[in-house]
Short mmCIF file of C-alpha atoms in Angstrom, two decimals:
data_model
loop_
_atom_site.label_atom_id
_atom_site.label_comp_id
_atom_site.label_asym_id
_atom_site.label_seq_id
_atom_site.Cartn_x
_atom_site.Cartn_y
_atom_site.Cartn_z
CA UNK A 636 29.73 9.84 1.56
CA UNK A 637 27.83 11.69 4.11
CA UNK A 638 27.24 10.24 7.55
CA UNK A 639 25.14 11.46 10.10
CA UNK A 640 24.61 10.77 13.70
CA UNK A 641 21.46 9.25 15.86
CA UNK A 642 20.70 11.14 18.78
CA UNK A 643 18.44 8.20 20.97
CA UNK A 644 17.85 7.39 24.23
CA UNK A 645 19.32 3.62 26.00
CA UNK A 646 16.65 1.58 24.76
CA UNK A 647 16.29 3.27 21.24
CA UNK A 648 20.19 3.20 20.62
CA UNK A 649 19.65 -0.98 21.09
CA UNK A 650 18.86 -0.42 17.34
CA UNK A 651 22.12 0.01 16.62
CA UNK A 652 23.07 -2.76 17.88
CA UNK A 653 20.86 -5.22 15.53
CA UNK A 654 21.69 -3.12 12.44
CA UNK A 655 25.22 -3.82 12.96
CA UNK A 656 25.03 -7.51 13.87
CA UNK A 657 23.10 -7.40 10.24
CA UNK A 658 25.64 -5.43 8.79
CA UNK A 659 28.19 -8.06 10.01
CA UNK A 660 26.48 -10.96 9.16
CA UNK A 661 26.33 -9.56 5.38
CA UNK A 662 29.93 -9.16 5.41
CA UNK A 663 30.92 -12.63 5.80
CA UNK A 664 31.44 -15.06 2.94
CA UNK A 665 28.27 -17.52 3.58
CA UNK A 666 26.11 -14.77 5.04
CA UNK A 667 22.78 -16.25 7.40
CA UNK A 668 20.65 -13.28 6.14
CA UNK A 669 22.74 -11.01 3.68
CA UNK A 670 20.97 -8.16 4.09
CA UNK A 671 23.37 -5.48 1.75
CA UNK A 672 20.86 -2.74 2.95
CA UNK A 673 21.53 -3.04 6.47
CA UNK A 674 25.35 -2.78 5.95
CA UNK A 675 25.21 0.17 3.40
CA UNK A 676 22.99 1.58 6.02
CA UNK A 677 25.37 1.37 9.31
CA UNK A 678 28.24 2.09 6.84
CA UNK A 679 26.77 5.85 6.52
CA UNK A 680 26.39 6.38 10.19
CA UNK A 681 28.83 8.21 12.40
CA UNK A 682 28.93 5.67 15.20
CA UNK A 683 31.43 4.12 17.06
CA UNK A 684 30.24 0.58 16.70
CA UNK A 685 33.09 -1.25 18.85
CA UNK A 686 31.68 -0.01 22.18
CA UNK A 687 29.33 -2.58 21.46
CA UNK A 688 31.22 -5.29 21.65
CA UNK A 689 29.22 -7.53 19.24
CA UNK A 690 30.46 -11.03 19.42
CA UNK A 691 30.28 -13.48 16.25
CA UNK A 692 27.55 -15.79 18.33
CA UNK A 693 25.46 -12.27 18.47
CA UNK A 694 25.66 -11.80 14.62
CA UNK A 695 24.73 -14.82 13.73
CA UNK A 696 21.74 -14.99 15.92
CA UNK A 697 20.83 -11.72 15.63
CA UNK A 698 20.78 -12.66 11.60
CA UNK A 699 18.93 -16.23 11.78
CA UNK A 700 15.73 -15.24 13.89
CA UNK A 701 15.61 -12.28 11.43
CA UNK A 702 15.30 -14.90 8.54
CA UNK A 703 12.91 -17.32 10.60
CA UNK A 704 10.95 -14.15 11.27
CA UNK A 705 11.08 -12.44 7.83
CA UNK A 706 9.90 -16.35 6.49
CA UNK A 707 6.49 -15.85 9.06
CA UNK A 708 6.24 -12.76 7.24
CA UNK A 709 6.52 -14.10 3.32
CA UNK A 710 4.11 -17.44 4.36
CA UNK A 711 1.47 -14.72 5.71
CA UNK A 712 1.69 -12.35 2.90
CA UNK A 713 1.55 -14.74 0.36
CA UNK A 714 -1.33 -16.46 1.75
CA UNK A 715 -3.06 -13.32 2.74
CA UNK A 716 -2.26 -10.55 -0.29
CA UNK A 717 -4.74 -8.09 1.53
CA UNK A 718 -3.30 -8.20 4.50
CA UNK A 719 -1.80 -6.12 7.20
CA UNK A 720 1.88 -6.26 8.71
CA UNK A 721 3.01 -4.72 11.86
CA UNK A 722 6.51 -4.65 12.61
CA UNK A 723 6.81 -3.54 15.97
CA UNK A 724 9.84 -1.79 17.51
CA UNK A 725 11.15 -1.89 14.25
CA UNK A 726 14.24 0.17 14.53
CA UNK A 727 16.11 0.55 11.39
CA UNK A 728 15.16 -2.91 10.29
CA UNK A 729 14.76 -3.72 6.81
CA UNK A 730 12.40 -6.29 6.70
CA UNK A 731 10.13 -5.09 4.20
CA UNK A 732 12.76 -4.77 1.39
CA UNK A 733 14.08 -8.21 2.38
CA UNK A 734 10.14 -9.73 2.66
CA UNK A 735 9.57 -7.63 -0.79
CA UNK A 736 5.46 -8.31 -0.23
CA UNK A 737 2.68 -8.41 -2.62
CA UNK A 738 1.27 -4.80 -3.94
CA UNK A 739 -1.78 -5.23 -1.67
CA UNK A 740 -0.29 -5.40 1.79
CA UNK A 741 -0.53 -2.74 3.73
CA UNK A 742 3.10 -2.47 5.94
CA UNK A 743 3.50 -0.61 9.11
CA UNK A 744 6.78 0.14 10.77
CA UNK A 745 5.84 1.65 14.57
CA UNK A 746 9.06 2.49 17.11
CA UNK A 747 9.53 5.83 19.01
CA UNK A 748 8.92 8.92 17.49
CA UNK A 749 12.59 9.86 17.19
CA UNK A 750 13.34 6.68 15.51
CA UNK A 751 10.58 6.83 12.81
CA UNK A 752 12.02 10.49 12.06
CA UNK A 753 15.29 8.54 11.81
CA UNK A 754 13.54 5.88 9.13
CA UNK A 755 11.75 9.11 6.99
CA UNK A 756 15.19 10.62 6.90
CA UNK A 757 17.66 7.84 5.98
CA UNK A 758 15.80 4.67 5.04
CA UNK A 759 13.10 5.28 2.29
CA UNK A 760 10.68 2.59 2.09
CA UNK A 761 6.93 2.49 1.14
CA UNK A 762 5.71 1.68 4.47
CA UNK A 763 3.47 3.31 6.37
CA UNK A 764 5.43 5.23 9.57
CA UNK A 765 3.80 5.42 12.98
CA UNK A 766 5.60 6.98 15.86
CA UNK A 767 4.36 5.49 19.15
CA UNK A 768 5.02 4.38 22.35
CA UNK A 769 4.17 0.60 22.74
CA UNK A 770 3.61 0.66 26.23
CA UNK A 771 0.66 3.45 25.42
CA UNK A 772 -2.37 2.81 24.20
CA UNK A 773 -4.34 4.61 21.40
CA UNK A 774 -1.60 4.38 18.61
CA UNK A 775 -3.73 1.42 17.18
CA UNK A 776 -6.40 4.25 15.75
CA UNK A 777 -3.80 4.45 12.68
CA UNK A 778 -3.99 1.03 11.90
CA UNK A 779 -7.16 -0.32 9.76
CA UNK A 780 -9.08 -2.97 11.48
CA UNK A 781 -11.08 -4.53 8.76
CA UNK A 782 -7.72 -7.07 7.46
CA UNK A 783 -6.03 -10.22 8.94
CA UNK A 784 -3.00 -8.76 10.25
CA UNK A 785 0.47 -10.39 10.92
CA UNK A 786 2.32 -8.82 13.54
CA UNK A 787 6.48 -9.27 13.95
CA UNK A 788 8.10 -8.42 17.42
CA UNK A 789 11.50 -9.04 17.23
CA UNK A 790 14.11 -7.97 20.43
CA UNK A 791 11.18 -6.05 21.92
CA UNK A 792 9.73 -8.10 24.69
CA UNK A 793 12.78 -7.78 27.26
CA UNK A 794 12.30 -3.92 26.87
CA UNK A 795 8.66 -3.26 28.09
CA UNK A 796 8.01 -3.07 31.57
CA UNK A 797 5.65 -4.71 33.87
CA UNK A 798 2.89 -6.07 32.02
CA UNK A 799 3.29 -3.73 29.04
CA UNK A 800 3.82 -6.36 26.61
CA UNK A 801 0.67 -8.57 27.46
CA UNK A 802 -2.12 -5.44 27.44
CA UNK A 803 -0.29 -4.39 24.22
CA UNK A 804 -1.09 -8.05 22.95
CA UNK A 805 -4.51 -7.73 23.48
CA UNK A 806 -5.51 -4.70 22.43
CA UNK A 807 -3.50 -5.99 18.90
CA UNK A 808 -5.50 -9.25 19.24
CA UNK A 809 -8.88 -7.71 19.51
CA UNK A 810 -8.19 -4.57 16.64
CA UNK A 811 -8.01 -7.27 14.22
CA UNK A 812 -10.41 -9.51 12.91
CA UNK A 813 -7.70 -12.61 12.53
CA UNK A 814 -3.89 -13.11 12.09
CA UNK A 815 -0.64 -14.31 13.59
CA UNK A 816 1.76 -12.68 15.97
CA UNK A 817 5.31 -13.89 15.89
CA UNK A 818 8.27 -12.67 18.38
CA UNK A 819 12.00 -14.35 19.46
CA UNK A 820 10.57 -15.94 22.52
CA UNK A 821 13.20 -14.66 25.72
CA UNK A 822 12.92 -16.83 28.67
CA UNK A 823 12.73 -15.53 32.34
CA UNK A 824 16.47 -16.69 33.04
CA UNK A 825 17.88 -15.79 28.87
CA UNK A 826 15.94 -12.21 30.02
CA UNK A 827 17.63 -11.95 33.04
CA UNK A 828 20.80 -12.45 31.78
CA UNK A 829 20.78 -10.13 28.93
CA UNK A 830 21.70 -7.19 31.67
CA UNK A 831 24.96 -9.00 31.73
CA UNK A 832 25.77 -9.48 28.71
CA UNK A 833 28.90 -7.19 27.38
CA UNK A 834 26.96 -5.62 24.57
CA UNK A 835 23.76 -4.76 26.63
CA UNK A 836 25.87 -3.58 29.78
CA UNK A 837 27.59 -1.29 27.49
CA UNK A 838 25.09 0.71 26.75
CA UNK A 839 23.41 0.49 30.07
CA UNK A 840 20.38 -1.13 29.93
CA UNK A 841 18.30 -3.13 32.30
CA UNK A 842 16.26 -6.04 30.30
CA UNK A 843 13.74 -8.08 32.54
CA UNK A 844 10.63 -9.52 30.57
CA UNK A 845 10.46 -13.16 29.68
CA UNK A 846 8.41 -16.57 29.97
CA UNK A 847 9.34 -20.08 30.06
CA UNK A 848 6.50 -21.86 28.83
CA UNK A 849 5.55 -21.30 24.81
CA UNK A 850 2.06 -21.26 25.98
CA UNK A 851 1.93 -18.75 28.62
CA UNK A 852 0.54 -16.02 26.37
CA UNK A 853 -2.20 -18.63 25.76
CA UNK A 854 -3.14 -17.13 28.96
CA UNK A 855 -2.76 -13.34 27.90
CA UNK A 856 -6.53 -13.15 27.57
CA UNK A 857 -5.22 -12.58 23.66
CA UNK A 858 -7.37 -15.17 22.23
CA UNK A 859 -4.06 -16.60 21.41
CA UNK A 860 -2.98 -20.17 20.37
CA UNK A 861 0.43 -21.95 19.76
CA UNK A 862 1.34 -22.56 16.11
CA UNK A 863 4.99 -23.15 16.73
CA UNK A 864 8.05 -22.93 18.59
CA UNK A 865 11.51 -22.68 16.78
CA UNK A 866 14.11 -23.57 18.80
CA UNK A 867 16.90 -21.96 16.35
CA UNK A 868 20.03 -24.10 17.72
CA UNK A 869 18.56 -26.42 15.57
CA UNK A 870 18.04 -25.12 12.43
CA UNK A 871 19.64 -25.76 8.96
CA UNK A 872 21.69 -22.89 9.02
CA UNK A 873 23.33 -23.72 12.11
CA UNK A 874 25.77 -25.62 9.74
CA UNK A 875 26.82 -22.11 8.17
CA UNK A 876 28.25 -21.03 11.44
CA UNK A 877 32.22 -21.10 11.50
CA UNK A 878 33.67 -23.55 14.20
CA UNK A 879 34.05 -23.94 16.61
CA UNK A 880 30.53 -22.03 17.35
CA UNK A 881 29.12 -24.38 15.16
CA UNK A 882 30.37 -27.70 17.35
CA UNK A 883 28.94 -25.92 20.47
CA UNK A 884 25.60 -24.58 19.31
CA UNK A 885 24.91 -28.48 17.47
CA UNK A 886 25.92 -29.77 20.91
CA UNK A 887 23.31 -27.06 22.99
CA UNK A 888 20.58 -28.39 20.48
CA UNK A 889 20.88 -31.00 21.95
CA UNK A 890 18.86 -30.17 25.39
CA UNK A 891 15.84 -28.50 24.44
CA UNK A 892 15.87 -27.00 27.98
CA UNK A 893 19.54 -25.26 27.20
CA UNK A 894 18.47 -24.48 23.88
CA UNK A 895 15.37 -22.24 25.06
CA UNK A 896 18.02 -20.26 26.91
CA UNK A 897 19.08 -18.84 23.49
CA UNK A 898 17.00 -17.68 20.48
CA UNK A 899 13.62 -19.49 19.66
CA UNK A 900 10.87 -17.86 17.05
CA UNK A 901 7.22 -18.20 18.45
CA UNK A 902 3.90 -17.80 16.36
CA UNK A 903 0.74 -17.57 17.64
CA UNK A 904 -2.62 -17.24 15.45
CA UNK A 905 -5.22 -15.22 16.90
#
């Protein structure tokens, strides 16, 4: 087999990082997600994984808000067959394969220019590529604005700066008629932190953006409300994860202020 090498940047090589946790997690004998593509995938890229230093609490993680956020996704689509997803930041992500959506949606997958090239060369899909800079504005002219639209951000609110991530949120808000935005909630302390942690600090990146409160972006100026926060220490699939990870993320779930220092899926309508 032929395998090839990505040539990113710090923040774009973070993609690595959640296709392998993927890959991982579909490796192990009562995978969270299973998501086959995304280890064929890593398994044909000429990478040396270890440096990132991915730890069984990261796979497992990384692979159940992937689920939670791929289930936003399926509800949506279902409910709206005409619809319009964004998946922003998407990386190598295979979320539309895994979502499999009805013939009518229109799918977008938007990341850096030198990523998309990346997805158009090595993971063929029917989406609809757009090669942008989130922190820009003007990308949105590619998108139609006549559909409800539901709009996935998964790993990318750490990663843009100042208040990037808000005036991106409204201009998304007010191109659409309707929809839902859903994004792994980070707060200001689990954002903080992330600089520290061994797979982050190896590839030497600085992560900053968070918010405590699941209602802040209620205050975006988004037109955004609060459907629901999933704190994901506490979900069914918890009892999947080998001990004695298991015993400690059952006993975190316990405080809901310790568990929104890890992983929890927020969905907004708009």
């Amino acid at each position: 087999m032929h395998r090839w090498q990505p040539k990113l940047g710090l923040i774009q090589e973070t993609l690595l990082l959640t296709l392998y946790a993927r890959a991982l997690d579909a490796e192990l004998p009562s995978p969270i997600l299973g998501d086959t593509l995304s280890a064929d995938l890593a398994g044909g890229i000429d990478y040396d994984f270890r440096k990132l230093k991915v730890k069984p609490n990261l796979v497992l993680t990384t692979a159940l808000r992937a689920k939670k956020l791929d289930d936003v996704v399926r509800a949506y689509t279902a409910a709206h067959p005409g619809c319009v997803v964004l998946d922003l930041g998407c990386g190598l992500d295979t979320r539309m394969p895994r979502c499999a959506p009805p013939p009518g949606v229109d799918w977008y997958d938007i990341d850096f220019p030198e990523v998309v090239k990346l997805r158009s060369e090595h993971l063929p899909s029917r989406s609809h590529l757009v090669g942008a800079d989130l922190t820009q504005s003007g990308w949105l002219s590619a998108i139609p604005d006549d559909r409800p639209a539901v709009i996935v951000a998964e790993g990318l609110l750490p990663f843009m700066p100042g208040g990037s991530f808000q005036m991106m949120t409204r201009q998304l808000t007010r191109h659409f008629p309707s929809g839902e935005l859903a994004l792994n909630g980070y707060t200001r302390f689990a954002a903080w932190a992330m600089k520290y942690h061994p797979t982050i600090k190896a590839l030497g990146i600085t992560a900053a953006q968070g918010f405590d409160d699941a209602r802040e972006p209620e205050s975006w100026g988004a037109d955004l409300e609060l459907v629901e926060e999933r704190i994901l220490t506490r979900a069914p699939e918890v009892a999947r994860f080998p001990q004695p990870l298991r015993a400690l993320t059952r006993l975190t779930a316990r405080s809901t202020a310790l568990s929104r220092q890890g992983a929890r899926i927020l969905r907004y309508r708009f």
